[in-house]
Amino acid sequence: MTDQKNHAHPVDQLGRPMRDLRLSVIDRCNFRCTYCMPAEEVGADFPWLGKNERLSFDEMIRLVTQFSKLGVEKIRLTGGEPLLRKNLADLVKRLNDVPGIRDIAMTTNGILLSRHARELRAAGLDRVTVSLDALSKSKFREMNGGFDCPNQVLEGIDAAKDAGFEHIKVNTVVRRDMNLGEIVPIIEEFRGTRIVVRFIEYMDVGNVNHWERDQVVPTAELIQYISNHWKIEPVAKHYAGEVADRYKFSDGGGEIGFVSSISQPFCRPCNRSRLSADGKLYTCLFATEGTDLRSLLRDGSSDGDLHERIRQVWCDRNDQYSQTRWGGKTKKEQKHKIEMFYIGG
Ligand code: SAM
Ligand code: SF4
Ligand code: SF4
């Protein structure tokens, strides 16, 4: 009886099952995006995780096996920048062998993608999302912290196409004072291809970005802006809980999406769990505390112990930050929000 109960898929306090796991494989990044890891806040002396602090692939697979038994079907590899983790294709291959995992995706800044696309596809990576905030070098530099390599990111996207990825998305974070003028060029670049651009409202994740609400361009305003150039119309979501609202160009030019975490919060169906590169489990992007699973991995605890710990954390979960926006929490508590580059979005 107990055994049966332990192996059933748990739901959290709001009745939400756990379906997705965002797996951060490294906290480091080769960019310094202003909205995530600004260079003036995260310098050369930043206390990055050491090699032994990060989970090994063996440890990740052990955990993912338990996550899968608890309901997780989809894995998204993230970072920092996931392509900085050596031999990532080996991890992909092993994730594919975990029973119950039916979809493996990765979010990347794309700068190293042309080098790795083919081996990742061959290893069984199903989908790739590439972040790209500007096509003009100067705006790219401004958004991404001093680098001006949009062409290299475009080459990475081409390499992903050539490698056989059928599901490629582009993530564009919109900051009012920086890249509003890049929206039309980005749409023009991908319209008529099968690549779907998703515009993401600038979120108040972490603390180092010093988020200001006036930098957010609400989706409704962005849709109005885009509608001055093309007629677009809403399309039904693929599945309940899909993060982006889908729109299509009325002339058949394909689709775009909008992620509206600030203006239209979507916590109700949220089924995402997150594991940091050092093995802490977070149940919300805006969490302040994680649950240390690494010490269980390393102190001789059994798979059953791991399973039970994860299950308990999920059963206790009642996160709905986007909808309550700190209702009742103090400024001090807000200061402890984890950083986006630590859990990877
Ligand atoms: N380094 C990879 C990349 O940039 O694609 C993966 C990790 S990054 C943290 C994952 C996603 O989060 C990226 O698409 C990035 O644009 C997005 N992101 C980071 N900070 C954000 C913020 N404050 N608001 C909205 N999206 C953000
Ligand atoms: Fe790096 Fe991605 Fe964060 Fe940019 S958004 S600093 S690429 S982790
Ligand atoms: Fe999920 Fe937390 Fe985002 Fe709400 S705020 S959608 S609970 S990650």
Short mmCIF file of C-alpha atoms in Angstrom, two decimals, residues 9-307:
data_model
loop_
_atom_site.label_atom_id
_atom_site.label_comp_id
_atom_site.label_asym_id
_atom_site.label_seq_id
_atom_site.Cartn_x
_atom_site.Cartn_y
_atom_site.Cartn_z
CA HIS A 9 2.47 10.62 -9.54
CA PRO A 10 2.08 13.28 -6.86
CA VAL A 11 0.22 16.56 -7.21
CA ASP A 12 1.08 19.73 -5.32
CA GLN A 13 -1.14 21.73 -2.96
CA LEU A 14 -2.94 23.25 -5.96
CA GLY A 15 -3.47 19.90 -7.68
CA ARG A 16 -0.66 20.39 -10.21
CA PRO A 17 1.34 17.35 -11.38
CA MET A 18 5.08 17.51 -12.06
CA ARG A 19 5.74 17.09 -15.78
CA ASP A 20 8.75 19.23 -16.72
CA LEU A 21 12.24 19.36 -15.29
CA ARG A 22 14.61 22.21 -16.13
CA LEU A 23 18.05 20.81 -15.62
CA SER A 24 20.80 23.39 -15.18
CA VAL A 25 24.09 21.77 -16.12
CA ILE A 26 26.39 24.70 -15.31
CA ASP A 27 26.05 28.12 -13.69
CA ARG A 28 28.71 29.83 -15.83
CA CYS A 29 28.00 31.77 -18.98
CA ASN A 30 30.01 33.32 -21.79
CA PHE A 31 27.52 36.23 -22.05
CA ARG A 32 26.58 38.91 -19.57
CA CYS A 33 22.99 39.73 -20.53
CA THR A 34 21.82 42.86 -18.74
CA TYR A 35 18.56 41.24 -17.68
CA CYS A 36 20.20 38.10 -16.24
CA MET A 37 23.89 38.39 -15.34
CA PRO A 38 25.03 42.01 -15.80
CA ALA A 39 28.82 42.34 -16.10
CA GLU A 40 29.03 45.01 -13.42
CA GLU A 41 27.40 42.63 -10.90
CA VAL A 42 28.87 39.32 -11.97
CA GLY A 43 32.59 39.82 -12.52
CA ALA A 44 35.67 37.64 -12.80
CA ASP A 45 35.71 37.09 -9.03
CA PHE A 46 32.18 35.65 -8.91
CA PRO A 47 32.03 32.48 -6.77
CA TRP A 48 31.13 30.00 -9.52
CA LEU A 49 30.46 26.41 -8.62
CA GLY A 50 33.58 24.27 -8.66
CA LYS A 51 33.73 21.04 -10.65
CA ASN A 52 33.05 18.87 -7.59
CA GLU A 53 30.18 21.06 -6.49
CA ARG A 54 28.36 20.44 -9.77
CA LEU A 55 26.41 17.22 -10.20
CA SER A 56 28.13 14.62 -12.34
CA PHE A 57 26.20 13.07 -15.24
CA ASP A 58 25.83 9.88 -13.17
CA GLU A 59 24.20 11.90 -10.39
CA MET A 60 21.92 13.71 -12.81
CA ILE A 61 20.75 10.44 -14.35
CA ARG A 62 20.08 8.99 -10.91
CA LEU A 63 17.90 11.96 -10.05
CA VAL A 64 16.15 12.15 -13.41
CA THR A 65 15.21 8.50 -13.06
CA GLN A 66 13.35 9.37 -9.87
CA PHE A 67 11.82 12.55 -11.34
CA SER A 68 10.55 10.44 -14.20
CA LYS A 69 8.93 7.95 -11.81
CA LEU A 70 7.20 10.94 -10.20
CA GLY A 71 5.70 12.15 -13.47
CA VAL A 72 8.37 14.13 -15.33
CA GLU A 73 8.27 13.47 -19.07
CA LYS A 74 10.14 16.45 -20.47
CA ILE A 75 13.64 17.68 -19.73
CA ARG A 76 15.00 21.07 -20.70
CA LEU A 77 18.76 21.47 -20.48
CA THR A 78 19.78 24.93 -19.46
CA GLY A 79 22.51 26.83 -17.61
CA GLY A 80 24.07 29.43 -17.33
CA GLU A 81 25.06 28.45 -20.81
CA PRO A 82 24.55 24.70 -21.22
CA LEU A 83 26.99 24.37 -24.12
CA LEU A 84 29.82 25.29 -21.74
CA ARG A 85 29.35 21.94 -20.01
CA LYS A 86 31.77 19.44 -21.54
CA ASN A 87 30.42 16.34 -23.31
CA LEU A 88 26.81 17.48 -23.11
CA ALA A 89 25.86 15.08 -25.92
CA ASP A 90 26.80 12.17 -23.64
CA LEU A 91 24.28 13.40 -21.09
CA VAL A 92 21.61 13.73 -23.80
CA LYS A 93 22.24 10.16 -24.89
CA ARG A 94 21.86 8.89 -21.34
CA LEU A 95 18.74 10.96 -20.67
CA ASN A 96 17.17 9.36 -23.72
CA ASP A 97 17.59 5.98 -22.07
CA VAL A 98 15.71 6.98 -18.91
CA PRO A 99 12.31 5.26 -19.05
CA GLY A 100 9.44 7.76 -19.25
CA ILE A 101 11.46 10.68 -20.64
CA ARG A 102 9.90 11.43 -24.01
CA ASP A 103 11.18 14.90 -24.86
CA ILE A 104 14.57 16.55 -24.39
CA ALA A 105 15.05 20.22 -25.22
CA MET A 106 17.78 22.78 -24.64
CA THR A 107 17.85 26.56 -24.26
CA THR A 108 21.10 28.15 -25.39
CA ASN A 109 22.49 31.55 -26.30
CA GLY A 110 23.52 29.88 -29.55
CA ILE A 111 27.08 31.09 -29.68
CA LEU A 112 28.57 27.59 -29.59
CA LEU A 113 25.67 25.89 -31.35
CA SER A 114 27.20 25.52 -34.79
CA ARG A 115 29.99 23.50 -33.17
CA HIS A 116 27.65 21.12 -31.30
CA ALA A 117 24.34 20.94 -33.19
CA ARG A 118 25.07 17.78 -35.12
CA GLU A 119 26.35 15.69 -32.20
CA LEU A 120 23.45 16.84 -29.99
CA ARG A 121 20.88 15.88 -32.62
CA ALA A 122 22.60 12.53 -33.12
CA ALA A 123 22.51 11.97 -29.36
CA GLY A 124 18.74 12.45 -29.38
CA LEU A 125 18.14 16.09 -28.45
CA ASP A 126 14.61 16.75 -29.73
CA ARG A 127 14.28 20.52 -29.66
CA VAL A 128 16.39 23.62 -29.35
CA THR A 129 15.52 27.15 -28.27
CA VAL A 130 18.01 29.89 -29.11
CA SER A 131 18.00 33.22 -27.31
CA LEU A 132 18.43 36.19 -29.63
CA ASP A 133 17.53 39.71 -28.57
CA ALA A 134 18.81 41.80 -31.47
CA LEU A 135 20.14 41.53 -34.99
CA SER A 136 22.01 44.82 -35.03
CA LYS A 137 25.48 44.44 -33.54
CA SER A 138 25.18 47.52 -31.35
CA LYS A 139 21.87 46.48 -29.79
CA PHE A 140 23.06 42.91 -29.38
CA ARG A 141 26.10 44.26 -27.54
CA GLU A 142 23.93 46.41 -25.30
CA MET A 143 21.55 43.58 -24.38
CA ASN A 144 24.03 40.75 -24.10
CA GLY A 145 26.81 42.47 -22.21
CA GLY A 146 29.48 43.62 -24.64
CA PHE A 147 29.45 40.89 -27.29
CA ASP A 148 28.53 41.70 -30.85
CA CYS A 149 28.04 38.37 -32.51
CA PRO A 150 24.43 38.10 -33.74
CA ASN A 151 25.75 36.50 -36.94
CA GLN A 152 27.34 33.69 -34.97
CA VAL A 153 23.99 33.03 -33.29
CA LEU A 154 22.28 32.98 -36.70
CA GLU A 155 24.93 30.53 -37.90
CA GLY A 156 24.14 28.37 -34.88
CA ILE A 157 20.45 28.37 -35.83
CA ASP A 158 21.34 27.41 -39.42
CA ALA A 159 23.55 24.61 -38.10
CA ALA A 160 20.63 23.35 -36.00
CA LYS A 161 18.42 23.31 -39.13
CA ASP A 162 21.11 21.49 -41.09
CA ALA A 163 21.54 18.97 -38.29
CA GLY A 164 17.88 18.03 -38.66
CA PHE A 165 16.21 19.85 -35.76
CA GLU A 166 12.59 20.34 -36.76
CA HIS A 167 11.50 22.27 -33.71
CA ILE A 168 13.58 25.40 -33.32
CA LYS A 169 12.42 28.39 -31.33
CA VAL A 170 13.94 31.79 -30.77
CA ASN A 171 13.53 33.54 -27.40
CA THR A 172 13.63 37.34 -27.47
CA VAL A 173 13.50 39.19 -24.17
CA VAL A 174 12.08 42.66 -24.74
CA ARG A 175 13.41 45.64 -22.78
CA ARG A 176 11.71 48.91 -23.54
CA ASP A 177 14.84 51.07 -23.44
CA MET A 178 16.96 48.68 -25.47
CA ASN A 179 15.56 46.45 -28.16
CA LEU A 180 12.02 47.49 -29.07
CA GLY A 181 13.42 48.62 -32.44
CA GLU A 182 14.72 45.10 -33.05
CA ILE A 183 11.33 43.40 -32.95
CA VAL A 184 10.42 44.03 -36.60
CA PRO A 185 13.84 42.98 -37.99
CA ILE A 186 13.75 39.80 -35.89
CA ILE A 187 10.27 38.93 -37.16
CA GLU A 188 11.37 39.63 -40.74
CA GLU A 189 14.36 37.32 -40.27
CA PHE A 190 12.23 34.32 -39.27
CA ARG A 191 8.83 34.95 -40.87
CA GLY A 192 8.03 32.32 -43.46
CA THR A 193 10.42 29.81 -41.88
CA ARG A 194 9.28 27.15 -39.44
CA ILE A 195 11.20 28.85 -36.66
CA VAL A 196 8.89 30.37 -34.05
CA VAL A 197 10.01 33.56 -32.30
CA ARG A 198 8.69 34.04 -28.78
CA PHE A 199 8.76 37.48 -27.22
CA ILE A 200 9.31 37.32 -23.48
CA GLU A 201 8.31 40.03 -21.05
CA TYR A 202 11.31 41.15 -19.02
CA MET A 203 10.84 39.40 -15.68
CA ASP A 204 11.75 40.29 -12.12
CA VAL A 205 13.80 37.12 -11.66
CA GLY A 206 16.75 37.28 -9.25
CA ASN A 207 18.18 40.52 -7.92
CA VAL A 208 21.30 41.46 -9.86
CA ASN A 209 19.41 42.79 -12.89
CA HIS A 210 17.81 45.56 -10.78
CA TRP A 211 14.53 45.00 -12.59
CA GLU A 212 12.27 48.01 -13.15
CA ARG A 213 8.67 47.60 -14.18
CA ASP A 214 8.87 50.47 -16.68
CA GLN A 215 11.29 48.34 -18.73
CA VAL A 216 8.60 45.73 -19.32
CA VAL A 217 6.71 45.96 -22.61
CA PRO A 218 3.38 44.24 -21.89
CA THR A 219 2.33 41.69 -24.48
CA ALA A 220 -0.85 43.63 -25.35
CA GLU A 221 1.27 46.64 -26.30
CA LEU A 222 3.69 44.49 -28.28
CA ILE A 223 0.85 42.85 -30.19
CA GLN A 224 -0.48 46.30 -31.05
CA TYR A 225 2.98 47.34 -32.21
CA ILE A 226 3.44 44.24 -34.37
CA SER A 227 -0.08 44.63 -35.77
CA ASN A 228 1.00 47.93 -37.32
CA HIS A 229 3.21 45.82 -39.59
CA TRP A 230 1.42 42.50 -40.03
CA LYS A 231 -2.05 41.14 -39.34
CA ILE A 232 -1.79 38.47 -36.65
CA GLU A 233 -4.44 36.35 -34.96
CA PRO A 234 -4.49 34.13 -31.87
CA VAL A 235 -4.20 30.34 -32.17
CA ALA A 236 -5.22 27.77 -29.54
CA LYS A 237 -2.46 26.47 -27.26
CA HIS A 238 -0.95 23.08 -28.11
CA TYR A 239 -1.67 21.85 -24.58
CA ALA A 240 -2.89 23.20 -21.23
CA GLY A 241 0.06 24.73 -19.41
CA GLU A 242 1.93 25.84 -22.54
CA VAL A 243 3.88 28.90 -21.46
CA ALA A 244 3.56 31.00 -24.62
CA ASP A 245 0.40 32.42 -26.17
CA ARG A 246 0.47 31.51 -29.85
CA TYR A 247 -0.36 33.85 -32.75
CA LYS A 248 -0.18 33.32 -36.50
CA PHE A 249 0.35 35.71 -39.36
CA SER A 250 -2.95 35.92 -41.25
CA ASP A 251 -1.09 35.78 -44.58
CA GLY A 252 0.37 32.34 -43.82
CA GLY A 253 3.79 33.64 -42.73
CA GLY A 254 3.99 31.28 -39.77
CA GLU A 255 3.70 31.77 -36.03
CA ILE A 256 5.03 33.88 -33.20
CA GLY A 257 4.50 33.56 -29.46
CA PHE A 258 4.33 35.73 -26.36
CA VAL A 259 5.37 34.84 -22.83
CA SER A 260 3.56 37.23 -20.53
CA SER A 261 4.69 36.37 -17.04
CA ILE A 262 4.25 39.96 -15.84
CA SER A 263 1.04 41.11 -17.55
CA GLN A 264 -0.82 37.78 -17.69
CA PRO A 265 0.56 35.42 -15.04
CA PHE A 266 0.15 31.72 -15.74
CA CYS A 267 0.84 29.88 -12.47
CA ARG A 268 -2.33 27.83 -12.41
CA PRO A 269 -1.17 25.02 -14.71
CA CYS A 270 2.55 25.34 -13.83
CA ASN A 271 4.06 21.86 -13.75
CA ARG A 272 7.74 22.78 -13.88
CA SER A 273 10.44 21.74 -11.44
CA ARG A 274 14.01 23.01 -11.56
CA LEU A 275 17.31 21.50 -10.58
CA SER A 276 20.38 23.73 -10.18
CA ALA A 277 23.80 22.56 -11.33
CA ASP A 278 24.72 21.80 -7.70
CA GLY A 279 21.66 19.66 -7.17
CA LYS A 280 19.16 21.93 -5.44
CA LEU A 281 15.53 21.41 -6.30
CA TYR A 282 13.40 24.53 -6.83
CA THR A 283 9.69 24.50 -7.43
CA CYS A 284 9.39 28.05 -8.80
CA LEU A 285 11.49 30.43 -10.88
CA PHE A 286 11.11 33.01 -8.14
CA ALA A 287 11.95 30.74 -5.23
CA THR A 288 14.16 31.85 -2.38
CA GLU A 289 15.08 28.41 -1.06
CA GLY A 290 15.90 25.12 -2.74
CA THR A 291 16.07 21.57 -1.40
CA ASP A 292 19.54 20.06 -1.37
CA LEU A 293 19.45 16.73 -3.18
CA ARG A 294 23.21 16.53 -3.72
CA SER A 295 23.90 15.66 -0.11
CA LEU A 296 21.45 12.74 -0.39
CA LEU A 297 23.21 11.63 -3.56
CA ARG A 298 26.54 11.69 -1.78
CA ASP A 299 25.72 10.36 1.68
CA GLY A 300 24.72 6.85 0.71
CA SER A 301 20.98 7.48 0.62
CA SER A 302 19.03 5.00 -1.49
CA ASP A 303 17.07 5.72 -4.67
CA GLY A 304 13.96 5.23 -2.54
CA ASP A 305 15.14 8.02 -0.19
CA LEU A 306 15.69 10.34 -3.15
CA HIS A 307 12.29 9.48 -4.55
#
